[in-house]
Amino acid sequence: MITTFQYALQQDNITIEQLLRDDFQVGKKVMHEMRMAKSVLNEAGEPMVWQHHYPKGTNLTFNVNVEPSSYVATNVCEVPILFEDAHVLIVSKPADMATHPNDPGQTGTCMNHVISHVNKQGGVYAEHVHRLDQGTKGLVLIAKHPLIKSMLDRMLEDKQIIRTYEAIVDGFMTQKSGSIRTSIGKDRHDSARRAVSPSGQTAITHFEVVGQDANFTKVHVILETGRTHQIRVHFSSIGYPITGDRMYGSRTRADNYSLQAKKLQFTHPITKEMIVVEDYK
């Protein structure tokens, strides 16, 4: 299946290769595939010359080859969609729902619901750019075609997508803002857990206290890295586990732990709009 969209050059005297490499930051493999497939056309439907310099305002048509995603669609999409355009979706994943299937044919995950929505629009492709733990609720960014997926993956790696979380932790935090910079690796005693480990991967979590009482503290958290269970591990390691997170030491009994992906902010790599989406639920 081919996904088509239009784009007007926003710079003067630029080649198609420069646009894809420098502006869109498309990887070499995807760029080579697009060049071989003659995926970029002019207004007459003719392939663009990749090394020719084109003026600002030149109208391009992108024909992106799309292989269908493998998720089994639910009958109805029950995941709230908070933002959508021709390229991306931002959805609000409920707590106790996995982001994506872990086994072939698995249903009921966030991506099963999302592909149902996309299919009903005539699309076949949807892939998450990042994931949330099953117990974490909130915003998930999803690509609607492989080109934007490649671009967003690079942006995430380069820390150009700002993810803000809101958490309630046990205890009264005396430090009102700061950063936790301790590496995270697998727990040697429990494969489902992660732990602070000198031999683990670098992990950096920034936080700011936004409210508290004698027993609990509400914090806003920005991830600089995205390790498995990062926020949960980091706050537990400094003595303030996420409220209700029994896996990481909370003594508060709750149906789920209190962690939400609250806000996503990034410059849209194609439209260049500043996208800011907040989840108020």
PDB file of C-alpha atoms in Angstrom:
ATOM      1  CA  MET A   1       0.000   0.000   0.000  1.00  0.00           C
ATOM      2  CA  ILE A   2       1.171   3.542  -0.768  1.00  0.00           C
ATOM      3  CA  THR A   3       0.608   6.475   1.600  1.00  0.00           C
ATOM      4  CA  THR A   4       0.667   9.865  -0.149  1.00  0.00           C
ATOM      5  CA  PHE A   5       1.160  13.344   1.251  1.00  0.00           C
ATOM      6  CA  GLN A   6       2.126  16.765  -0.080  1.00  0.00           C
ATOM      7  CA  TYR A   7       4.932  19.027   1.114  1.00  0.00           C
ATOM      8  CA  ALA A   8       6.165  22.474   0.027  1.00  0.00           C
ATOM      9  CA  LEU A   9       9.888  23.149   0.361  1.00  0.00           C
ATOM     10  CA  GLN A  10      10.530  25.619   3.176  1.00  0.00           C
ATOM     11  CA  GLN A  11      14.133  26.381   2.205  1.00  0.00           C
ATOM     12  CA  ASP A  12      15.633  27.837  -0.954  1.00  0.00           C
ATOM     13  CA  ASN A  13      18.174  26.128  -3.197  1.00  0.00           C
ATOM     14  CA  ILE A  14      17.871  22.692  -1.568  1.00  0.00           C
ATOM     15  CA  THR A  15      18.147  19.186  -3.003  1.00  0.00           C
ATOM     16  CA  ILE A  16      15.780  16.324  -2.189  1.00  0.00           C
ATOM     17  CA  GLU A  17      18.687  14.479  -0.595  1.00  0.00           C
ATOM     18  CA  GLN A  18      19.452  17.466   1.656  1.00  0.00           C
ATOM     19  CA  LEU A  19      15.781  17.742   2.622  1.00  0.00           C
ATOM     20  CA  LEU A  20      15.569  14.123   3.690  1.00  0.00           C
ATOM     21  CA  ARG A  21      19.005  13.921   5.298  1.00  0.00           C
ATOM     22  CA  ASP A  22      19.294  17.284   7.067  1.00  0.00           C
ATOM     23  CA  ASP A  23      15.755  18.563   7.559  1.00  0.00           C
ATOM     24  CA  PHE A  24      13.737  15.355   7.918  1.00  0.00           C
ATOM     25  CA  GLN A  25      16.753  13.483   9.379  1.00  0.00           C
ATOM     26  CA  VAL A  26      15.759  10.297   7.603  1.00  0.00           C
ATOM     27  CA  GLY A  27      18.107   7.336   8.027  1.00  0.00           C
ATOM     28  CA  LYS A  28      20.305   6.205   5.144  1.00  0.00           C
ATOM     29  CA  LYS A  29      18.415   2.940   4.607  1.00  0.00           C
ATOM     30  CA  VAL A  30      14.991   4.590   4.328  1.00  0.00           C
ATOM     31  CA  MET A  31      16.392   7.359   2.120  1.00  0.00           C
ATOM     32  CA  HIS A  32      17.976   4.793  -0.245  1.00  0.00           C
ATOM     33  CA  GLU A  33      14.701   2.865  -0.461  1.00  0.00           C
ATOM     34  CA  MET A  34      12.800   6.059  -1.302  1.00  0.00           C
ATOM     35  CA  ARG A  35      15.306   7.014  -3.960  1.00  0.00           C
ATOM     36  CA  MET A  36      15.143   3.591  -5.629  1.00  0.00           C
ATOM     37  CA  ALA A  37      11.336   3.637  -5.521  1.00  0.00           C
ATOM     38  CA  LYS A  38      11.178   7.194  -6.961  1.00  0.00           C
ATOM     39  CA  SER A  39       9.014   8.138  -3.994  1.00  0.00           C
ATOM     40  CA  VAL A  40       9.277  11.934  -4.405  1.00  0.00           C
ATOM     41  CA  LEU A  41       7.363  13.473  -7.319  1.00  0.00           C
ATOM     42  CA  ASN A  42       6.728  16.955  -8.713  1.00  0.00           C
ATOM     43  CA  GLU A  43       3.309  18.478  -9.399  1.00  0.00           C
ATOM     44  CA  ALA A  44       3.179  16.725 -12.774  1.00  0.00           C
ATOM     45  CA  GLY A  45       3.689  13.342 -11.123  1.00  0.00           C
ATOM     46  CA  GLU A  46       7.267  13.009 -12.395  1.00  0.00           C
ATOM     47  CA  PRO A  47      10.153  11.804 -10.183  1.00  0.00           C
ATOM     48  CA  MET A  48      12.240  14.590  -8.697  1.00  0.00           C
ATOM     49  CA  VAL A  49      15.953  14.777  -9.546  1.00  0.00           C
ATOM     50  CA  TRP A  50      17.628  14.186  -6.183  1.00  0.00           C
ATOM     51  CA  GLN A  51      20.755  16.265  -6.787  1.00  0.00           C
ATOM     52  CA  HIS A  52      18.971  19.227  -8.412  1.00  0.00           C
ATOM     53  CA  HIS A  53      18.610  22.371  -6.287  1.00  0.00           C
ATOM     54  CA  TYR A  54      14.977  23.478  -5.987  1.00  0.00           C
ATOM     55  CA  PRO A  55      13.564  26.854  -4.875  1.00  0.00           C
ATOM     56  CA  LYS A  56      11.549  27.476  -1.732  1.00  0.00           C
ATOM     57  CA  GLY A  57       7.853  26.730  -2.244  1.00  0.00           C
ATOM     58  CA  THR A  58       8.393  23.858  -4.681  1.00  0.00           C
ATOM     59  CA  ASN A  59       5.505  21.428  -4.193  1.00  0.00           C
ATOM     60  CA  LEU A  60       6.421  17.785  -3.667  1.00  0.00           C
ATOM     61  CA  THR A  61       4.329  14.643  -3.473  1.00  0.00           C
ATOM     62  CA  PHE A  62       5.652  11.829  -1.314  1.00  0.00           C
ATOM     63  CA  ASN A  63       4.557   8.283  -2.109  1.00  0.00           C
ATOM     64  CA  VAL A  64       5.642   6.169   0.844  1.00  0.00           C
ATOM     65  CA  ASN A  65       5.476   2.395   0.551  1.00  0.00           C
ATOM     66  CA  VAL A  66       3.714   0.961   3.614  1.00  0.00           C
ATOM     67  CA  GLU A  67       3.807  -2.637   4.779  1.00  0.00           C
ATOM     68  CA  PRO A  68       0.762  -3.412   6.973  1.00  0.00           C
ATOM     69  CA  SER A  69       1.339  -3.583  10.713  1.00  0.00           C
ATOM     70  CA  SER A  70       0.790  -7.024  12.202  1.00  0.00           C
ATOM     71  CA  TYR A  71      -1.516  -6.052  15.090  1.00  0.00           C
ATOM     72  CA  VAL A  72      -4.920  -7.754  15.271  1.00  0.00           C
ATOM     73  CA  ALA A  73      -7.562  -5.008  15.220  1.00  0.00           C
ATOM     74  CA  THR A  74     -10.162  -4.803  17.963  1.00  0.00           C
ATOM     75  CA  ASN A  75     -13.787  -4.434  16.892  1.00  0.00           C
ATOM     76  CA  VAL A  76     -13.939  -0.915  18.309  1.00  0.00           C
ATOM     77  CA  CYS A  77     -11.124   1.473  19.241  1.00  0.00           C
ATOM     78  CA  GLU A  78     -11.634   2.222  22.933  1.00  0.00           C
ATOM     79  CA  VAL A  79      -8.422   4.196  23.416  1.00  0.00           C
ATOM     80  CA  PRO A  80      -8.956   7.999  23.448  1.00  0.00           C
ATOM     81  CA  ILE A  81      -7.243   9.815  20.565  1.00  0.00           C
ATOM     82  CA  LEU A  82      -6.060  13.278  21.636  1.00  0.00           C
ATOM     83  CA  PHE A  83      -4.261  14.374  18.460  1.00  0.00           C
ATOM     84  CA  GLU A  84      -4.177  13.186  14.874  1.00  0.00           C
ATOM     85  CA  ASP A  85      -2.995  14.363  11.479  1.00  0.00           C
ATOM     86  CA  ALA A  86      -1.864  12.592   8.313  1.00  0.00           C
ATOM     87  CA  HIS A  87       1.378  11.517   9.958  1.00  0.00           C
ATOM     88  CA  VAL A  88       0.969  10.895  13.681  1.00  0.00           C
ATOM     89  CA  LEU A  89      -1.458   9.906  16.409  1.00  0.00           C
ATOM     90  CA  ILE A  90      -1.246  10.701  20.116  1.00  0.00           C
ATOM     91  CA  VAL A  91      -3.434   8.474  22.272  1.00  0.00           C
ATOM     92  CA  SER A  92      -4.174   8.156  25.980  1.00  0.00           C
ATOM     93  CA  LYS A  93      -3.352   4.620  27.101  1.00  0.00           C
ATOM     94  CA  PRO A  94      -5.315   3.454  30.154  1.00  0.00           C
ATOM     95  CA  ALA A  95      -3.548   1.923  33.128  1.00  0.00           C
ATOM     96  CA  ASP A  96      -3.480  -1.903  33.153  1.00  0.00           C
ATOM     97  CA  MET A  97      -3.232  -2.034  29.351  1.00  0.00           C
ATOM     98  CA  ALA A  98      -0.037  -3.121  27.589  1.00  0.00           C
ATOM     99  CA  THR A  99       1.305  -0.746  24.950  1.00  0.00           C
ATOM    100  CA  HIS A 100       1.784  -3.520  22.378  1.00  0.00           C
ATOM    101  CA  PRO A 101       1.447  -7.304  22.066  1.00  0.00           C
ATOM    102  CA  ASN A 102       4.290  -9.442  23.333  1.00  0.00           C
ATOM    103  CA  ASP A 103       3.068 -12.602  21.588  1.00  0.00           C
ATOM    104  CA  PRO A 104       1.752 -13.189  18.045  1.00  0.00           C
ATOM    105  CA  GLY A 105      -2.019 -12.844  17.878  1.00  0.00           C
ATOM    106  CA  GLN A 106      -2.295 -11.141  21.261  1.00  0.00           C
ATOM    107  CA  THR A 107      -5.180  -8.680  21.483  1.00  0.00           C
ATOM    108  CA  GLY A 108      -6.422  -6.073  23.924  1.00  0.00           C
ATOM    109  CA  THR A 109      -3.301  -3.907  23.898  1.00  0.00           C
ATOM    110  CA  CYS A 110      -3.154  -0.217  23.044  1.00  0.00           C
ATOM    111  CA  MET A 111      -1.845  -0.942  19.553  1.00  0.00           C
ATOM    112  CA  ASN A 112      -4.678  -3.398  18.844  1.00  0.00           C
ATOM    113  CA  HIS A 113      -7.115  -0.565  19.512  1.00  0.00           C
ATOM    114  CA  VAL A 114      -5.087   1.948  17.492  1.00  0.00           C
ATOM    115  CA  ILE A 115      -4.873  -0.277  14.404  1.00  0.00           C
ATOM    116  CA  SER A 116      -8.661  -0.655  14.562  1.00  0.00           C
ATOM    117  CA  HIS A 117      -8.993   3.131  14.286  1.00  0.00           C
ATOM    118  CA  VAL A 118      -6.430   3.322  11.478  1.00  0.00           C
ATOM    119  CA  ASN A 119      -8.060   0.467   9.521  1.00  0.00           C
ATOM    120  CA  LYS A 120     -11.440   2.187   9.632  1.00  0.00           C
ATOM    121  CA  GLN A 121      -9.802   5.239   8.019  1.00  0.00           C
ATOM    122  CA  GLY A 122      -8.457   3.055   5.213  1.00  0.00           C
ATOM    123  CA  GLY A 123      -4.921   2.818   6.622  1.00  0.00           C
ATOM    124  CA  VAL A 124      -2.877  -0.290   7.395  1.00  0.00           C
ATOM    125  CA  TYR A 125       0.115   1.020   9.372  1.00  0.00           C
ATOM    126  CA  ALA A 126       0.566   2.190  12.970  1.00  0.00           C
ATOM    127  CA  GLU A 127       3.701   1.805  15.107  1.00  0.00           C
ATOM    128  CA  HIS A 128       4.453   3.224  18.545  1.00  0.00           C
ATOM    129  CA  VAL A 129       7.479   5.518  18.863  1.00  0.00           C
ATOM    130  CA  HIS A 130       7.911   4.782  22.568  1.00  0.00           C
ATOM    131  CA  ARG A 131       6.108   2.624  25.107  1.00  0.00           C
ATOM    132  CA  LEU A 132       4.642   2.849  28.593  1.00  0.00           C
ATOM    133  CA  ASP A 133       4.714   0.172  31.280  1.00  0.00           C
ATOM    134  CA  GLN A 134       1.413  -1.664  31.542  1.00  0.00           C
ATOM    135  CA  GLY A 135       0.501   0.051  34.823  1.00  0.00           C
ATOM    136  CA  THR A 136       1.444   3.533  33.594  1.00  0.00           C
ATOM    137  CA  LYS A 137      -1.327   5.520  31.961  1.00  0.00           C
ATOM    138  CA  GLY A 138      -1.102   8.437  29.566  1.00  0.00           C
ATOM    139  CA  LEU A 139       0.227   9.646  26.255  1.00  0.00           C
ATOM    140  CA  VAL A 140       1.740   7.425  23.577  1.00  0.00           C
ATOM    141  CA  LEU A 141       3.080   8.824  20.291  1.00  0.00           C
ATOM    142  CA  ILE A 142       2.321   6.695  17.222  1.00  0.00           C
ATOM    143  CA  ALA A 143       3.587   6.942  13.635  1.00  0.00           C
ATOM    144  CA  LYS A 144       1.157   6.456  10.749  1.00  0.00           C
ATOM    145  CA  HIS A 145       3.739   5.670   8.053  1.00  0.00           C
ATOM    146  CA  PRO A 146       7.370   4.415   7.986  1.00  0.00           C
ATOM    147  CA  LEU A 147       8.899   7.755   6.946  1.00  0.00           C
ATOM    148  CA  ILE A 148       7.555   9.616   9.972  1.00  0.00           C
ATOM    149  CA  LYS A 149       8.490   6.641  12.172  1.00  0.00           C
ATOM    150  CA  SER A 150      12.109   6.949  11.061  1.00  0.00           C
ATOM    151  CA  MET A 151      12.050  10.699  11.730  1.00  0.00           C
ATOM    152  CA  LEU A 152      10.458  10.390  15.176  1.00  0.00           C
ATOM    153  CA  ASP A 153      12.819   7.587  16.196  1.00  0.00           C
ATOM    154  CA  ARG A 154      15.747   9.883  15.449  1.00  0.00           C
ATOM    155  CA  MET A 155      14.119  12.770  17.330  1.00  0.00           C
ATOM    156  CA  LEU A 156      13.532  10.570  20.375  1.00  0.00           C
ATOM    157  CA  GLU A 157      17.150   9.424  20.306  1.00  0.00           C
ATOM    158  CA  ASP A 158      18.296  13.057  20.026  1.00  0.00           C
ATOM    159  CA  LYS A 159      16.046  14.112  22.948  1.00  0.00           C
ATOM    160  CA  GLN A 160      13.897  16.359  20.749  1.00  0.00           C
ATOM    161  CA  ILE A 161      10.641  14.863  22.075  1.00  0.00           C
ATOM    162  CA  ILE A 162       9.936  16.102  25.602  1.00  0.00           C
ATOM    163  CA  ARG A 163       7.953  13.672  27.738  1.00  0.00           C
ATOM    164  CA  THR A 164       6.581  14.967  31.029  1.00  0.00           C
ATOM    165  CA  TYR A 165       5.166  12.565  33.607  1.00  0.00           C
ATOM    166  CA  GLU A 166       3.186  13.202  36.779  1.00  0.00           C
ATOM    167  CA  ALA A 167       3.717  10.908  39.744  1.00  0.00           C
ATOM    168  CA  ILE A 168       2.615  10.675  43.343  1.00  0.00           C
ATOM    169  CA  VAL A 169       5.273   9.196  45.598  1.00  0.00           C
ATOM    170  CA  ASP A 170       5.189   7.969  49.167  1.00  0.00           C
ATOM    171  CA  GLY A 171       6.592  10.398  51.704  1.00  0.00           C
ATOM    172  CA  PHE A 172       7.401  14.094  52.028  1.00  0.00           C
ATOM    173  CA  MET A 173      10.237  14.979  49.658  1.00  0.00           C
ATOM    174  CA  THR A 174      12.535  17.608  51.132  1.00  0.00           C
ATOM    175  CA  GLN A 175      14.400  18.233  47.861  1.00  0.00           C
ATOM    176  CA  LYS A 176      12.056  20.267  45.671  1.00  0.00           C
ATOM    177  CA  SER A 177      13.795  19.747  42.329  1.00  0.00           C
ATOM    178  CA  GLY A 178      16.772  17.972  40.917  1.00  0.00           C
ATOM    179  CA  SER A 179      18.021  15.082  38.795  1.00  0.00           C
ATOM    180  CA  ILE A 180      18.560  11.405  39.501  1.00  0.00           C
ATOM    181  CA  ARG A 181      21.570  10.076  37.577  1.00  0.00           C
ATOM    182  CA  THR A 182      22.084   6.415  38.365  1.00  0.00           C
ATOM    183  CA  SER A 183      22.450   3.588  35.852  1.00  0.00           C
ATOM    184  CA  ILE A 184      19.733   0.942  35.611  1.00  0.00           C
ATOM    185  CA  GLY A 185      20.103  -2.751  34.823  1.00  0.00           C
ATOM    186  CA  LYS A 186      18.247  -6.013  35.302  1.00  0.00           C
ATOM    187  CA  ASP A 187      17.614  -7.191  38.851  1.00  0.00           C
ATOM    188  CA  ARG A 188      19.748 -10.295  39.395  1.00  0.00           C
ATOM    189  CA  HIS A 189      17.109 -11.839  41.677  1.00  0.00           C
ATOM    190  CA  ASP A 190      13.930 -11.085  39.683  1.00  0.00           C
ATOM    191  CA  SER A 191      13.811 -10.936  35.865  1.00  0.00           C
ATOM    192  CA  ALA A 192      10.652  -8.802  35.928  1.00  0.00           C
ATOM    193  CA  ARG A 193      12.340  -6.051  37.924  1.00  0.00           C
ATOM    194  CA  ARG A 194      15.011  -3.472  37.198  1.00  0.00           C
ATOM    195  CA  ALA A 195      17.478  -2.056  39.702  1.00  0.00           C
ATOM    196  CA  VAL A 196      20.081   0.666  40.093  1.00  0.00           C
ATOM    197  CA  SER A 197      23.324  -0.925  38.909  1.00  0.00           C
ATOM    198  CA  PRO A 198      26.789   0.530  38.178  1.00  0.00           C
ATOM    199  CA  SER A 199      27.047  -1.836  35.205  1.00  0.00           C
ATOM    200  CA  GLY A 200      23.616  -0.878  33.848  1.00  0.00           C
ATOM    201  CA  GLN A 201      22.586   1.633  31.194  1.00  0.00           C
ATOM    202  CA  THR A 202      22.867   5.373  31.823  1.00  0.00           C
ATOM    203  CA  ALA A 203      19.567   6.762  33.126  1.00  0.00           C
ATOM    204  CA  ILE A 204      18.728  10.402  33.869  1.00  0.00           C
ATOM    205  CA  THR A 205      15.462  11.592  35.434  1.00  0.00           C
ATOM    206  CA  HIS A 206      14.679  15.269  36.157  1.00  0.00           C
ATOM    207  CA  PHE A 207      11.988  16.142  38.706  1.00  0.00           C
ATOM    208  CA  GLU A 208      10.174  19.033  40.316  1.00  0.00           C
ATOM    209  CA  VAL A 209       7.830  18.909  43.332  1.00  0.00           C
ATOM    210  CA  VAL A 210       4.443  20.471  42.483  1.00  0.00           C
ATOM    211  CA  GLY A 211       2.457  19.566  45.609  1.00  0.00           C
ATOM    212  CA  GLN A 212       2.663  17.587  48.835  1.00  0.00           C
ATOM    213  CA  ASP A 213       1.279  16.844  52.253  1.00  0.00           C
ATOM    214  CA  ALA A 214       2.729  15.008  55.234  1.00  0.00           C
ATOM    215  CA  ASN A 215       2.435  11.573  53.585  1.00  0.00           C
ATOM    216  CA  PHE A 216       2.657  12.047  49.822  1.00  0.00           C
ATOM    217  CA  THR A 217       4.424  14.213  47.225  1.00  0.00           C
ATOM    218  CA  LYS A 218       3.305  15.044  43.687  1.00  0.00           C
ATOM    219  CA  VAL A 219       6.156  15.483  41.208  1.00  0.00           C
ATOM    220  CA  HIS A 220       6.505  16.371  37.554  1.00  0.00           C
ATOM    221  CA  VAL A 221       9.160  14.293  35.857  1.00  0.00           C
ATOM    222  CA  ILE A 222      11.013  14.716  32.543  1.00  0.00           C
ATOM    223  CA  LEU A 223      12.931  11.779  31.146  1.00  0.00           C
ATOM    224  CA  GLU A 224      16.266  12.409  29.487  1.00  0.00           C
ATOM    225  CA  THR A 225      16.630   8.675  28.846  1.00  0.00           C
ATOM    226  CA  GLY A 226      13.983   5.977  28.519  1.00  0.00           C
ATOM    227  CA  ARG A 227      15.026   2.855  30.408  1.00  0.00           C
ATOM    228  CA  THR A 228      12.557   0.155  31.416  1.00  0.00           C
ATOM    229  CA  HIS A 229      10.811   1.133  34.688  1.00  0.00           C
ATOM    230  CA  GLN A 230      13.121   4.172  34.906  1.00  0.00           C
ATOM    231  CA  ILE A 231      10.911   6.504  36.959  1.00  0.00           C
ATOM    232  CA  ARG A 232       9.774   3.718  39.239  1.00  0.00           C
ATOM    233  CA  VAL A 233      13.321   2.491  39.892  1.00  0.00           C
ATOM    234  CA  HIS A 234      14.817   5.943  40.364  1.00  0.00           C
ATOM    235  CA  PHE A 235      12.286   7.213  42.884  1.00  0.00           C
ATOM    236  CA  SER A 236      12.378   3.950  44.799  1.00  0.00           C
ATOM    237  CA  SER A 237      16.184   4.194  44.919  1.00  0.00           C
ATOM    238  CA  ILE A 238      16.055   7.554  46.717  1.00  0.00           C
ATOM    239  CA  GLY A 239      13.454   6.373  49.229  1.00  0.00           C
ATOM    240  CA  TYR A 240      10.264   7.697  47.619  1.00  0.00           C
ATOM    241  CA  PRO A 241       8.588   4.844  45.699  1.00  0.00           C
ATOM    242  CA  ILE A 242       5.662   5.605  43.403  1.00  0.00           C
ATOM    243  CA  THR A 243       2.494   5.365  45.482  1.00  0.00           C
ATOM    244  CA  GLY A 244       0.910   1.943  45.036  1.00  0.00           C
ATOM    245  CA  ASP A 245       3.946   0.475  43.256  1.00  0.00           C
ATOM    246  CA  ARG A 246       4.359  -2.644  45.368  1.00  0.00           C
ATOM    247  CA  MET A 247       7.046  -4.035  43.043  1.00  0.00           C
ATOM    248  CA  TYR A 248       9.363  -1.189  43.993  1.00  0.00           C
ATOM    249  CA  GLY A 249       8.661  -0.825  47.680  1.00  0.00           C
ATOM    250  CA  SER A 250       5.496   1.225  48.142  1.00  0.00           C
ATOM    251  CA  ARG A 251       3.607   0.323  51.302  1.00  0.00           C
ATOM    252  CA  THR A 252       0.458   2.041  50.075  1.00  0.00           C
ATOM    253  CA  ARG A 253      -2.232  -0.344  48.904  1.00  0.00           C
ATOM    254  CA  ALA A 254      -3.903   0.787  45.683  1.00  0.00           C
ATOM    255  CA  ASP A 255      -5.449  -0.689  42.542  1.00  0.00           C
ATOM    256  CA  ASN A 256      -2.523   0.689  40.554  1.00  0.00           C
ATOM    257  CA  TYR A 257       0.505   2.887  41.018  1.00  0.00           C
ATOM    258  CA  SER A 258       0.225   6.657  40.544  1.00  0.00           C
ATOM    259  CA  LEU A 259       2.193   7.426  37.383  1.00  0.00           C
ATOM    260  CA  GLN A 260       0.913   9.153  34.251  1.00  0.00           C
ATOM    261  CA  ALA A 261       2.548  10.275  31.001  1.00  0.00           C
ATOM    262  CA  LYS A 262       1.020  13.732  31.200  1.00  0.00           C
ATOM    263  CA  LYS A 263       2.475  15.820  28.373  1.00  0.00           C
ATOM    264  CA  LEU A 264       4.181  15.411  24.979  1.00  0.00           C
ATOM    265  CA  GLN A 265       5.936  18.288  23.250  1.00  0.00           C
ATOM    266  CA  PHE A 266       7.885  18.308  19.984  1.00  0.00           C
ATOM    267  CA  THR A 267       8.307  20.142  16.705  1.00  0.00           C
ATOM    268  CA  HIS A 268       6.455  18.221  14.015  1.00  0.00           C
ATOM    269  CA  PRO A 269       9.211  17.055  11.645  1.00  0.00           C
ATOM    270  CA  ILE A 270       7.096  17.581   8.517  1.00  0.00           C
ATOM    271  CA  THR A 271       4.695  20.463   9.244  1.00  0.00           C
ATOM    272  CA  LYS A 272       7.191  22.225  11.603  1.00  0.00           C
ATOM    273  CA  GLU A 273       4.329  23.035  13.971  1.00  0.00           C
ATOM    274  CA  MET A 274       4.973  22.930  17.706  1.00  0.00           C
ATOM    275  CA  ILE A 275       2.837  20.061  18.977  1.00  0.00           C
ATOM    276  CA  VAL A 276       1.900  20.191  22.656  1.00  0.00           C
ATOM    277  CA  VAL A 277      -0.602  17.647  23.956  1.00  0.00           C
ATOM    278  CA  GLU A 278      -1.614  17.212  27.592  1.00  0.00           C
ATOM    279  CA  ASP A 279      -3.681  14.424  29.119  1.00  0.00           C
ATOM    280  CA  TYR A 280      -6.051  15.822  31.751  1.00  0.00           C
ATOM    281  CA  LYS A 281      -7.698  12.529  32.731  1.00  0.00           C
TER     282      LYS A 281
END
